mmCIF file of C-alpha atoms and ligand atoms in Angstrom:
data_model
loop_
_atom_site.group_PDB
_atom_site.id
_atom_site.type_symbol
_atom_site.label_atom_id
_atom_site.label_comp_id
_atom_site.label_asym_id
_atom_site.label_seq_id
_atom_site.Cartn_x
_atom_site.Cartn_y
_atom_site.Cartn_z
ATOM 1 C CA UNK A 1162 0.691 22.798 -19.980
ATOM 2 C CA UNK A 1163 -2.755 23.145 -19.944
ATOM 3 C CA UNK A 1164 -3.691 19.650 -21.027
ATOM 4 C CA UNK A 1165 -5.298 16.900 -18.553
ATOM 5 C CA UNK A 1166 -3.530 13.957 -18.117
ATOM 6 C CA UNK A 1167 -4.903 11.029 -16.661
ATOM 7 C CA UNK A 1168 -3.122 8.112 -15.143
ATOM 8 C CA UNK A 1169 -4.302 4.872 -13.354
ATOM 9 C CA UNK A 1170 -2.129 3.455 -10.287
ATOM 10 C CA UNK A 1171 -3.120 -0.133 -9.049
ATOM 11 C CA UNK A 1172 -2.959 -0.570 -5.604
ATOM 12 C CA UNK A 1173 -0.296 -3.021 -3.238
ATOM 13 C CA UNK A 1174 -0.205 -4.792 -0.444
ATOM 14 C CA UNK A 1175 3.199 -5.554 1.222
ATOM 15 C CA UNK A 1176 4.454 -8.910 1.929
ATOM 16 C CA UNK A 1177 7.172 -7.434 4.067
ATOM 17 C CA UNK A 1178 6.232 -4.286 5.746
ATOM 18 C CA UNK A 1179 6.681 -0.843 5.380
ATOM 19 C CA UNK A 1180 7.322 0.700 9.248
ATOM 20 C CA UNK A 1181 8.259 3.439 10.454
ATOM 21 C CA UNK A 1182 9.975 6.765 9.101
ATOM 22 C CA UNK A 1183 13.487 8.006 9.397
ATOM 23 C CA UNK A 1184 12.674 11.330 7.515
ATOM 24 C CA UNK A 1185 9.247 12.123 7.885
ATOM 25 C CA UNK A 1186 9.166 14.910 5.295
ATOM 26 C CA UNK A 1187 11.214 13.241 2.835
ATOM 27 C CA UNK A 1188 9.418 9.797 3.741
ATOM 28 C CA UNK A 1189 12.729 8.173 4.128
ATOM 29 C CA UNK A 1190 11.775 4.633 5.610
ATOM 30 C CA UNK A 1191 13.270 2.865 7.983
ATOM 31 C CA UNK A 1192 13.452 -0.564 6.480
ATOM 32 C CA UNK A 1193 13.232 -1.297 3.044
ATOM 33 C CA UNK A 1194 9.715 -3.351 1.998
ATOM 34 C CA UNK A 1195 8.414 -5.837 -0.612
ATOM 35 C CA UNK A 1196 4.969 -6.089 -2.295
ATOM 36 C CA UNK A 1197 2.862 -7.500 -4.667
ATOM 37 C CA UNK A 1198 0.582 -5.277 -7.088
ATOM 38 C CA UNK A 1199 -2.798 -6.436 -7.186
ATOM 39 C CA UNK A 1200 -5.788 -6.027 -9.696
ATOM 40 C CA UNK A 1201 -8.093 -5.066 -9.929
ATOM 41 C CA UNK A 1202 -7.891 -2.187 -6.962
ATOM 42 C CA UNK A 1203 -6.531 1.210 -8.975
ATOM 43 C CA UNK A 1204 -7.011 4.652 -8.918
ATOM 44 C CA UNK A 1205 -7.691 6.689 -11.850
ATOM 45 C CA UNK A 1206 -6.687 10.415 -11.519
ATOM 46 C CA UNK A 1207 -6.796 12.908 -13.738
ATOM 47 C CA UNK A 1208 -4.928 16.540 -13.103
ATOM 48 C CA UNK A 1209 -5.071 19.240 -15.415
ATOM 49 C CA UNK A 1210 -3.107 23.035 -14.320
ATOM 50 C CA UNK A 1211 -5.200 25.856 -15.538
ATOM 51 C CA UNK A 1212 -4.111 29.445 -14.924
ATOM 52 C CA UNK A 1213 -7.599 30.270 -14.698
ATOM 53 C CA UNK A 1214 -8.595 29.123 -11.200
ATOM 54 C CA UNK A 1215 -7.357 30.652 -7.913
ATOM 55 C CA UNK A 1216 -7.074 27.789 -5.641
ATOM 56 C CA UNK A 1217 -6.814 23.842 -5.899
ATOM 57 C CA UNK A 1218 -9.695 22.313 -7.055
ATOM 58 C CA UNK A 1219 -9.646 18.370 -5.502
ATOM 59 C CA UNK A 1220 -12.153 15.820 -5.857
ATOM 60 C CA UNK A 1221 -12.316 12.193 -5.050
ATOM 61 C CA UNK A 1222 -14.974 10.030 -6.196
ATOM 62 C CA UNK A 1223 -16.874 12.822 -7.008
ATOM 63 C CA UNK A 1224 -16.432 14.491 -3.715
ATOM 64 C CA UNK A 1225 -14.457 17.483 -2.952
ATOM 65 C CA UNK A 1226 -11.568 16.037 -0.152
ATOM 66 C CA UNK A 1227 -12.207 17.851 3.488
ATOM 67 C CA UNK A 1228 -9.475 19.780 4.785
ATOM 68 C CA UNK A 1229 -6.983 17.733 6.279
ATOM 69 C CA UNK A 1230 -7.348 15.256 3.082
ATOM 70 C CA UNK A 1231 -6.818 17.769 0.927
ATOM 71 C CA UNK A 1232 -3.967 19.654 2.367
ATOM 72 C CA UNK A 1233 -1.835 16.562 2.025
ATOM 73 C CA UNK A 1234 -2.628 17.008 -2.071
ATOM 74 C CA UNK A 1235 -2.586 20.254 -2.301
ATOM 75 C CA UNK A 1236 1.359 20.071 -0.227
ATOM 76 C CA UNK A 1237 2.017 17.165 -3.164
ATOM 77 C CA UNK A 1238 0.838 19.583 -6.055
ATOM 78 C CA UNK A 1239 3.176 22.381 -4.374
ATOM 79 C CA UNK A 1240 5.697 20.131 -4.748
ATOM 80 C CA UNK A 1241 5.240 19.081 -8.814
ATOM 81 C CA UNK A 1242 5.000 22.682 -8.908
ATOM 82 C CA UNK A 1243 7.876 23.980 -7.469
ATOM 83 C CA UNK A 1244 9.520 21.112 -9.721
ATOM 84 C CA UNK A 1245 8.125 22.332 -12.775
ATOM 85 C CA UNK A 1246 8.834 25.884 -11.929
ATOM 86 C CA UNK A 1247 4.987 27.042 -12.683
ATOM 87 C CA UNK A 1248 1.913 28.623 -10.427
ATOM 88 C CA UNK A 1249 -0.956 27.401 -11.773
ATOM 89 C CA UNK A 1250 -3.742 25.792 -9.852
ATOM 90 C CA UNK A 1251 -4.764 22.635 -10.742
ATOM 91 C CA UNK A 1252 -8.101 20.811 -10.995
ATOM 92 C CA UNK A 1253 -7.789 17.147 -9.784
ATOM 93 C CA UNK A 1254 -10.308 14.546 -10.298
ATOM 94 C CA UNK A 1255 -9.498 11.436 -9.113
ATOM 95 C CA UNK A 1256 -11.736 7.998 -8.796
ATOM 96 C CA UNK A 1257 -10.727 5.104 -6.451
ATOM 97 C CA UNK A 1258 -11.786 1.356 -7.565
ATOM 98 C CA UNK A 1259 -10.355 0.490 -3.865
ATOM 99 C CA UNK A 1260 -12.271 0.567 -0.783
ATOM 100 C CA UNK A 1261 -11.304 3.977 0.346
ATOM 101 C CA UNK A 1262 -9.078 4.122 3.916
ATOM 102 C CA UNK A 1263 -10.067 0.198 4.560
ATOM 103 C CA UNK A 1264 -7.008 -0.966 4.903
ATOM 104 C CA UNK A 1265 -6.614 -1.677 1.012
ATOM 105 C CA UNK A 1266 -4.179 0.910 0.622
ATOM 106 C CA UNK A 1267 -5.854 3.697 -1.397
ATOM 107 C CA UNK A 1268 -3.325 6.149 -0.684
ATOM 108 C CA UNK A 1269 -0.784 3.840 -2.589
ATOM 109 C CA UNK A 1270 -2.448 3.936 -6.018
ATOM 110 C CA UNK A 1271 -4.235 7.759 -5.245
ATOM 111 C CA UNK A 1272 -1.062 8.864 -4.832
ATOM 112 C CA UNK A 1273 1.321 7.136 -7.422
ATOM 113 C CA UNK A 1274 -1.228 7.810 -9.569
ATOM 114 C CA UNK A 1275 -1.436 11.752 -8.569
ATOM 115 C CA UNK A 1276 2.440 11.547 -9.206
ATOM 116 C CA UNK A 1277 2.061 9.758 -12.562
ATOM 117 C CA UNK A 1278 -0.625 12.585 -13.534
ATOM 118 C CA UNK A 1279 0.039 15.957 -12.186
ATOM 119 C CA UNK A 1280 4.145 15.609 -13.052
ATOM 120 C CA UNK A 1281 3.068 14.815 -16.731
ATOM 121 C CA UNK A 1282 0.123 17.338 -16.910
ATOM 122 C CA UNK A 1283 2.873 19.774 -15.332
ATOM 123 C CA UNK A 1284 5.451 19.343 -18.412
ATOM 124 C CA UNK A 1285 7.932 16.686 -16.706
ATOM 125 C CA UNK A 1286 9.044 13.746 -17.884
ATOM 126 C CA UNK A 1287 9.994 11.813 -15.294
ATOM 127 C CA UNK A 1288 11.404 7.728 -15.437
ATOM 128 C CA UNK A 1289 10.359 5.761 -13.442
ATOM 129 C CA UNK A 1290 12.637 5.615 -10.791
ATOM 130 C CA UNK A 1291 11.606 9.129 -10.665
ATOM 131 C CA UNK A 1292 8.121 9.165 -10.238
ATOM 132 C CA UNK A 1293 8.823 6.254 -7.596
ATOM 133 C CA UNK A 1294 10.622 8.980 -5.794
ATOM 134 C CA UNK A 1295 7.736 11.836 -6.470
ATOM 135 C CA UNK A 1296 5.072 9.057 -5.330
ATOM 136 C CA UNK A 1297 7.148 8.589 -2.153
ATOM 137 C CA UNK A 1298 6.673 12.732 -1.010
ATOM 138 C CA UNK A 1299 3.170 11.564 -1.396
ATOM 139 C CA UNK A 1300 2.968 8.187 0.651
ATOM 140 C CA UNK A 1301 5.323 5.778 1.625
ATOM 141 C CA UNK A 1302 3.402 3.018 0.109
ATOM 142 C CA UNK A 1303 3.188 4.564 -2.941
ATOM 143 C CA UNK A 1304 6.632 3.857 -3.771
ATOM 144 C CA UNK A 1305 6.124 1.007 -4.807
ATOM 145 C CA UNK A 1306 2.722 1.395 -6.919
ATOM 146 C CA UNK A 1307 4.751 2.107 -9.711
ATOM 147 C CA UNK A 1308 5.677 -0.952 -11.038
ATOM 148 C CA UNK A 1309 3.674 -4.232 -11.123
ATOM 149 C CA UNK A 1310 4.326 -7.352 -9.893
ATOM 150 C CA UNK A 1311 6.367 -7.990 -6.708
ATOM 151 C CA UNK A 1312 8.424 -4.703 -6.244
ATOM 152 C CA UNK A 1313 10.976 -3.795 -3.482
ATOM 153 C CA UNK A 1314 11.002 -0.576 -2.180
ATOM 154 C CA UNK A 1315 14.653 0.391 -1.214
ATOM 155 C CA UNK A 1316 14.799 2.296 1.375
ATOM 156 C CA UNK A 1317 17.937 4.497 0.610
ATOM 157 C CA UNK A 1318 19.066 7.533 2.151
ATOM 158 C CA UNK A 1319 17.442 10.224 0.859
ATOM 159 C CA UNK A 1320 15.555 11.765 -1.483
ATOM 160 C CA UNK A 1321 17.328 10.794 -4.379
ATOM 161 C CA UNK A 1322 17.945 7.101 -3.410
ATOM 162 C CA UNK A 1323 14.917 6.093 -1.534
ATOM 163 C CA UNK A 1324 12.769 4.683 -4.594
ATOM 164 C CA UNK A 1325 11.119 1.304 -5.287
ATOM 165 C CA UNK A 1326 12.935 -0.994 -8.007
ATOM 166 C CA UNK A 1327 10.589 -4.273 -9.903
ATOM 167 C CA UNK A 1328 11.907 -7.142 -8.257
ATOM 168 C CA UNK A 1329 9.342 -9.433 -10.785
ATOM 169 C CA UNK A 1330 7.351 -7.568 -12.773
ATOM 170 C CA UNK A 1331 5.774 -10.617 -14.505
ATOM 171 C CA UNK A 1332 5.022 -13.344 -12.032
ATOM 172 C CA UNK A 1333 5.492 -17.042 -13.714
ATOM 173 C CA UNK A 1334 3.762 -19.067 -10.605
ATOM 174 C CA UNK A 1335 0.176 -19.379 -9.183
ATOM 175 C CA UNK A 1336 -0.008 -17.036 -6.237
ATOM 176 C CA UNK A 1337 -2.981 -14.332 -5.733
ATOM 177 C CA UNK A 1338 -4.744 -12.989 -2.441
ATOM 178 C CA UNK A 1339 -8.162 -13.065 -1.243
ATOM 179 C CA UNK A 1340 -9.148 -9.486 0.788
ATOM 180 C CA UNK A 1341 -11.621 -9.952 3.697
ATOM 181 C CA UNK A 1342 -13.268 -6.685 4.498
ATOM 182 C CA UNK A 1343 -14.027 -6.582 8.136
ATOM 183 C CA UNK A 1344 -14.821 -3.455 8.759
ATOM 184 C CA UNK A 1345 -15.830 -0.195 5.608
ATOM 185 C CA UNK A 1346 -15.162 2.598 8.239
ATOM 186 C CA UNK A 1347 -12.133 4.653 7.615
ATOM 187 C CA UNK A 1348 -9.687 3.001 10.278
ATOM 188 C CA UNK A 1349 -9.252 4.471 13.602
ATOM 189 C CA UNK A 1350 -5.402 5.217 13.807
ATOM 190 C CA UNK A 1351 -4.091 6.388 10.936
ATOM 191 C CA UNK A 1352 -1.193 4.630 9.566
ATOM 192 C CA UNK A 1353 0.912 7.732 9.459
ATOM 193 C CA UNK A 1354 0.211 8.460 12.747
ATOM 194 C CA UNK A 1355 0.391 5.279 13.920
ATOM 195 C CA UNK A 1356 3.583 4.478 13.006
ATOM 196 C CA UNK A 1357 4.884 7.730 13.886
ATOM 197 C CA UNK A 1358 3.383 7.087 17.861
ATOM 198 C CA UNK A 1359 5.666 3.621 17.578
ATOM 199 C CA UNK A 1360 8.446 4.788 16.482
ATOM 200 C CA UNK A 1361 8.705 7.509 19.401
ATOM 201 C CA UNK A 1362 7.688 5.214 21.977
ATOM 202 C CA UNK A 1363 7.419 1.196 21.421
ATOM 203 C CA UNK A 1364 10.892 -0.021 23.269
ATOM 204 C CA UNK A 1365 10.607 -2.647 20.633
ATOM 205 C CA UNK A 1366 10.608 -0.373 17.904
ATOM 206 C CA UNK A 1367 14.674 -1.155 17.644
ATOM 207 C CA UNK A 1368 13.948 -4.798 16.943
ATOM 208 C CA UNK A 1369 12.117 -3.990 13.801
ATOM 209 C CA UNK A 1370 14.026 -2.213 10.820
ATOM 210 C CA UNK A 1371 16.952 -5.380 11.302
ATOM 211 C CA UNK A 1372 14.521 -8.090 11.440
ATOM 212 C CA UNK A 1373 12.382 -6.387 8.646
ATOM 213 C CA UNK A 1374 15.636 -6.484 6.218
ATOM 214 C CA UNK A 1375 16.312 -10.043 7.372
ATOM 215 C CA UNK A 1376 12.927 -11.116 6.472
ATOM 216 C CA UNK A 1377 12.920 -9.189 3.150
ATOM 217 C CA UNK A 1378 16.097 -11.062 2.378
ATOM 218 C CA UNK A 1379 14.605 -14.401 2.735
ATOM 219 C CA UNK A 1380 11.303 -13.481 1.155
ATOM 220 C CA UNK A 1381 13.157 -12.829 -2.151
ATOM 221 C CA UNK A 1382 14.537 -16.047 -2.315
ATOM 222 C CA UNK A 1383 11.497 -17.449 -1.867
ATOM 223 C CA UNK A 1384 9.721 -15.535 -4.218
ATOM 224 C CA UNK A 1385 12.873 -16.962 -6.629
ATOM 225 C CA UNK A 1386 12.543 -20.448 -5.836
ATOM 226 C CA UNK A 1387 8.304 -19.657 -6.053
ATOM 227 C CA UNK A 1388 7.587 -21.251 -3.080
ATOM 228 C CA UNK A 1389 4.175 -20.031 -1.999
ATOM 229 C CA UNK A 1390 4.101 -21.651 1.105
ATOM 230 C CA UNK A 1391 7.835 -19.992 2.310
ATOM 231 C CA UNK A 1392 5.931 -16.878 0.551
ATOM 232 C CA UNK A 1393 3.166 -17.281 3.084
ATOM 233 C CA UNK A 1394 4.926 -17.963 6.236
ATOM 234 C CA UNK A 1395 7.601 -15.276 6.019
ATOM 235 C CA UNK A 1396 4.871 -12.344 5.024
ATOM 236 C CA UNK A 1397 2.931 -13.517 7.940
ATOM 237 C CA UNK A 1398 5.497 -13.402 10.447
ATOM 238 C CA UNK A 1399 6.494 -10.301 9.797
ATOM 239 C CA UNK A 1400 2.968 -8.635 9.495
ATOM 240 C CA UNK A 1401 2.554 -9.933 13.095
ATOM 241 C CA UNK A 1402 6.126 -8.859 14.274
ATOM 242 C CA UNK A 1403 4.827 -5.277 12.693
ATOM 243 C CA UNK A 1404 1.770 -5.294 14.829
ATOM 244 C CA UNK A 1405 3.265 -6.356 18.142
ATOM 245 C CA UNK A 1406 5.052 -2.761 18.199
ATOM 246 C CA UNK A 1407 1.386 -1.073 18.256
ATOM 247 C CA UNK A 1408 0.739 -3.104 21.137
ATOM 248 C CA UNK A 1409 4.100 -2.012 23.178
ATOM 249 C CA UNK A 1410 3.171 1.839 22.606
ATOM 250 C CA UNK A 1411 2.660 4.200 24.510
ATOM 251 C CA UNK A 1412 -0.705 4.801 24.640
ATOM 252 C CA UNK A 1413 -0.774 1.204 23.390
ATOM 253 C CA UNK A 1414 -3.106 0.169 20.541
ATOM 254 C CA UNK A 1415 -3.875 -2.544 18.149
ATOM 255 C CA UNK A 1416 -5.788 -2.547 14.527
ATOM 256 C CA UNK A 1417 -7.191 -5.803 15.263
ATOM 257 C CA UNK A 1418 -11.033 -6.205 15.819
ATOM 258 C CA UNK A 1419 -13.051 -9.302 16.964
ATOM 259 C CA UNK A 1420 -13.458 -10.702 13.695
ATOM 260 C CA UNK A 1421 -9.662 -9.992 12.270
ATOM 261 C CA UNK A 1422 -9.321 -12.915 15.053
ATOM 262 C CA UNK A 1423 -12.100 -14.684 13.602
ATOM 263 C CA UNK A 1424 -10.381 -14.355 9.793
ATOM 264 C CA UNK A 1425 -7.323 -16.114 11.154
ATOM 265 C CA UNK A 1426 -8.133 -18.940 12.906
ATOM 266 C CA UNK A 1427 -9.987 -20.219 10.169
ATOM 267 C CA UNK A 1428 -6.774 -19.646 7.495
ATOM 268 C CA UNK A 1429 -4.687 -21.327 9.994
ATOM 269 C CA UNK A 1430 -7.987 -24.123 10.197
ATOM 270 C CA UNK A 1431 -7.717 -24.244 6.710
ATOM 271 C CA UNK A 1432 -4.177 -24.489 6.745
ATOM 272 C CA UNK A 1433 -4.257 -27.398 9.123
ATOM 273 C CA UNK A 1434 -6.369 -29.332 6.305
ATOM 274 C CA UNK A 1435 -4.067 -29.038 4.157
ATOM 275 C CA UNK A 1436 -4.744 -25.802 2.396
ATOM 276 C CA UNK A 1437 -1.833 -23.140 1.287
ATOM 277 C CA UNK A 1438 -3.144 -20.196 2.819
ATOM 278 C CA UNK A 1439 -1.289 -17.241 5.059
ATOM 279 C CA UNK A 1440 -2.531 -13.880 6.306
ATOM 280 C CA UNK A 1441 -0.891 -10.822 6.430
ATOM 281 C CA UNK A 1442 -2.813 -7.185 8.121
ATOM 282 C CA UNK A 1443 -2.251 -3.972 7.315
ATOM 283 C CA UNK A 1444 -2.772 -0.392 9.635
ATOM 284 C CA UNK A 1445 -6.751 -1.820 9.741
ATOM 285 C CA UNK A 1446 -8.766 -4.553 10.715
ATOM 286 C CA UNK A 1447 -9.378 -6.011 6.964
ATOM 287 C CA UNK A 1448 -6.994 -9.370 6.298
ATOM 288 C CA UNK A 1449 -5.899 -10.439 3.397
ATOM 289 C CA UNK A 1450 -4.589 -14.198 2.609
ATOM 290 C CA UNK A 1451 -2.098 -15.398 0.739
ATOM 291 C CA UNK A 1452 -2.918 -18.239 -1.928
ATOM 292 C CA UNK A 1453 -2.836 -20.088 -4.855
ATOM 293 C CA UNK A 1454 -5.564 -19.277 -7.918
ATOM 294 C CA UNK A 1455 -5.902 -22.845 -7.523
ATOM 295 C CA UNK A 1456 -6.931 -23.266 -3.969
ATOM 296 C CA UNK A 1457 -9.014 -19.913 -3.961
ATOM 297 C CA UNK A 1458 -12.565 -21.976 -4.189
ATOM 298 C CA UNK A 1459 -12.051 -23.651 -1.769
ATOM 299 C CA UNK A 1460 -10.940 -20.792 0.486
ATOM 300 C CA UNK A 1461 -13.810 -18.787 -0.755
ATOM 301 C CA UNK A 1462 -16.321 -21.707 -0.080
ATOM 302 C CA UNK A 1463 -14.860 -21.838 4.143
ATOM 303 C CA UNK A 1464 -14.818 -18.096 4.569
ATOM 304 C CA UNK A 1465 -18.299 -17.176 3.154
ATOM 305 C CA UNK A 1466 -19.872 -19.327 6.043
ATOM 306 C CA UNK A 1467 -18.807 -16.701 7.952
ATOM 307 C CA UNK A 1468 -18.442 -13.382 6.271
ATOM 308 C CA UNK A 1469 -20.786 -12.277 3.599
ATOM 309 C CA UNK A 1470 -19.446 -12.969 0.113
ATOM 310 C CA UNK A 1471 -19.408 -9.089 -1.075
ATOM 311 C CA UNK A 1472 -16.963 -8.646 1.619
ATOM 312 C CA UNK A 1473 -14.570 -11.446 0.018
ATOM 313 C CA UNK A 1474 -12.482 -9.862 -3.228
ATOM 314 C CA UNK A 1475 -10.036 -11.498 -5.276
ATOM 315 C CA UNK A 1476 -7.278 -9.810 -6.203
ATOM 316 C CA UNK A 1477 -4.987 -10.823 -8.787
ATOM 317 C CA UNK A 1478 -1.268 -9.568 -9.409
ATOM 318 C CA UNK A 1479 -1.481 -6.647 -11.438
ATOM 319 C CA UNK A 1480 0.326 -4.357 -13.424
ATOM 320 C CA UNK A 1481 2.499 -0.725 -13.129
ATOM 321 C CA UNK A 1482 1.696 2.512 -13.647
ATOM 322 C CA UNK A 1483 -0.505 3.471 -16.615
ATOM 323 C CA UNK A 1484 -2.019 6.911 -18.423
ATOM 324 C CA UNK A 1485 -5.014 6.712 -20.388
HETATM 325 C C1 2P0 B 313 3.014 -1.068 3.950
HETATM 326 N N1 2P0 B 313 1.609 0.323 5.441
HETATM 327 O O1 2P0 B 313 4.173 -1.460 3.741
HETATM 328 C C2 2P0 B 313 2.674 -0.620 5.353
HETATM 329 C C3 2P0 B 313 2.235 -1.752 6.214
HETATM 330 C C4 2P0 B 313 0.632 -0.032 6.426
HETATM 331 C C5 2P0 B 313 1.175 -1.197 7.116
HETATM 332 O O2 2P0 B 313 2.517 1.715 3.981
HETATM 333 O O3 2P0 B 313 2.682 7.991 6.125
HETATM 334 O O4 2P0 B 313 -0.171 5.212 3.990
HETATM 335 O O5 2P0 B 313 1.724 7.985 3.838
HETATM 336 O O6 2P0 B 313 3.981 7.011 4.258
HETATM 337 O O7 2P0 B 313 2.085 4.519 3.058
HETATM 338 C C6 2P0 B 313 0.616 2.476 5.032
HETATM 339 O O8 2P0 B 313 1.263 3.659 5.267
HETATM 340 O O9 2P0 B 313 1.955 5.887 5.160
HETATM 341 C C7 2P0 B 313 1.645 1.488 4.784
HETATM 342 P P1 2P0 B 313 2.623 7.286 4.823
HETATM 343 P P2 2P0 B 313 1.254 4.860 4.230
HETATM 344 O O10 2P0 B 313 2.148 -1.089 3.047
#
C-alpha cells in the first residue's frame, strides 16, 4: 500500500458536448458526449498513501494547489479511500503537459489520471469501465480520458452506469486538430459553474440534452463512414448550440473574446477556399479546428499571420490511460 504509482492521462476534447448535470455529486450528465483523445496534452500523476503524514500533501507542476483546487482532490482521495477502506494520507504529485485551465481540458487528464493512480496506489484493481466511473466523481470530462481514440461517454443513470465506452480506439482515417490559444489566463467562468448557472436558468436549457443525443447519433455515423467534413460540421453545430445557452442565462455570459471571433472567420475563410476545416469551443476563449494531417500546413501557414505560432499546437489522436 505504500508504493507510488504513477499514471499518465491524455487529455480530450469533445466533438459533441458535455452540458449540464443531472446529479451534481454523482456527475450524472445530462446528455451523453463524444470525443477524441489527443496527443500530446497528458497529465502525469503520481500518488503514493503513506501513514506517516497527517494531511494531504498536493502538488501540481511543482506547486502546492490553493484551497479551493485542492479541496476538490483531497474530496476525490476521500473517495478512493473510503473505497479502499484505508486512512492514510497521501502525497500527490502531479505534472500537466496541457495548458493548465485554458480551455484544453486539464481537469480531464489530471483527473483520470488521479483516478488511474491513487485507486492503484490504494490496492484496487479497477477495469476500466471502472476507473471511467471513479474519473467521473472527479470531472465530468474525465470520463472519457480513459480510453483513446474517439470515446462516447454514456450518460447512464447513476453511478454505476454513467461511464465512457471506446467508440474507436484506433482511428484508420486522416483527421487531427489544430488548438489556437487565445488567451493563457485561467478562464473567467468556470465550466462547473457555468454550466450549473445554465442549467438553473437558460429557458433554452430544455432544447439541449435532446438535440445533444440527436447530434451524437449522427456524429457516429459519420465518424463510421470517416467523413471528416460531416465530422466537422456536426461538432461545430453543436459547440455553438452549447454556447447559445450561456448567452440566454441569467446573468447572461459568453466565453467568447474578440479574437475567438477572429479564429473563426478565418476557418470558415479557409473553408470557403476549399479547405476541410471546422471549429469547435470549449468553457474558454481558446478554439480548436477540426482537420485533416494533410491540410494542417496550410491551415498553419493562414493562421500564423495572425496569431503567433507558439500559440498554434497540433494535436494528434492519442491514446488511453497509461502507468509508468
Ligand atoms: C466537454 N466541457 O464535453 C464539455 C464541453 C466544457 C465544454 O466537460 O464540473 O471540467 O468537472 O464535470 O468536465 C468541462 O467541464 O466539468 C467540460 P465538471 P468539466 O468537454
Amino acid at each position: 500500500m505504500n508504493n507510488a504509482v504513477t499514471a499518465r492521462a491524455h487529455t480530450n476534447i469533445a466533438l459533441i458536448k458535455y452540458w449540464g448535470k443531472a446529479d451534481p455529486k454523482l456527475i450524472i450528465p445530462q446528455n451523453s458526449s463524444l470525443s477524441l483523445t489527443l496527443d500530446p496534452f497528458y497529465t502525469d500523476t503520481t500518488v503514493q498513501f503513506d501513514a506517516a503524514l497527517t494531511q494531504d500533501q498536493i502538488k501540481i507542476d511543482g506547486q502546492v494547489l490553493n484551497q479551493t483546487a485542492g479541496q476538490r482532490v483531497r474530496d476525490f482521495l476521500d473517495l478512493v479511500r473510503q473505497r479502499a477502506g484505508i486512512t492514510a494520507f497521501a502525497q500527490v504529485n502531479s505534472y500537466n503537459h496541457v495548458p493548465t485551465a485554458a480551455g484544453l481540458a486539464s481537469s480531464a487528464s489530471g483527473f483520470a489520471a488521479l483516478a488511474a493512480a491513487a485507486s492503484k496506489a490504494a490496492g484496487l484493481t479497477l477495469d476500466q469501465p471502472a476507473l471511467s466511473r471513479l474519473a467521473r466523481r472527479g470531472s465530468g470530462s474525465a470520463t472519457r480520458s480513459i480510453y483513446g481514440g474517439f470515446v462516447e461517454w454514456q450518460k447512464g443513470h447513476n453511478d454505476l452506469d454513467s461511464q465512457a465506452v471506446p467508440f474507436q480506439e484506433t482511428i484508420d482515417f486522416d483527421i487531427q486538430m489544430i488548438a489556437i490559444l487565445l488567451d493563457p489566463r485561467p478562464k473567467k467562468v468556470a465550466s462547473r459553474a457555468g454550466m450549473a448557472q445554465v442549467v438553473a436558468t437558460s429557458p433554452y436549457y430544455t432544447a439541449w440534452p435532446p438535440s445533444a443525443e440527436k447530434d451524437l447519433i449522427a456524429m457516429k455515423a459519420a465518424i463510421l463512414k470517416k467523413d471528416l467534413n460531416l465530422i466537422g460540421q456536426l461538432a461545430e453545430a453543436n459547440a455553438m448550440k452549447m454556447h447559445a445557452t450561456t448567452l440566454s442565462a441569467t446573468p447572461p455570459f459568453t466565453y467568447f473574446e474578440p479574437e475567438t471571433l477572429a479564429a473563426i472567420e478565418i476557418v470558415q475563410s479557409l473553408r470557403n477556399n476549399g479547405v476541410s476545416c471546422y471549429y469547435t469551443m470549449d468553457a474558454g476563449p481558446n478554439v480548436k479546428v477540426i482537420c485533416s494531417a494533410k491540410e494542417t500546413p496550410a491551415i498553419l501557414t493562414r493562421l500564423r499571420q495572425h496569431f503567433p505560432a507558439d500559440h498554434l499546437l497540433v494535436a494528434k489522436p492519442g491514446p488511453g490511460i497509461a502507468y509508468l
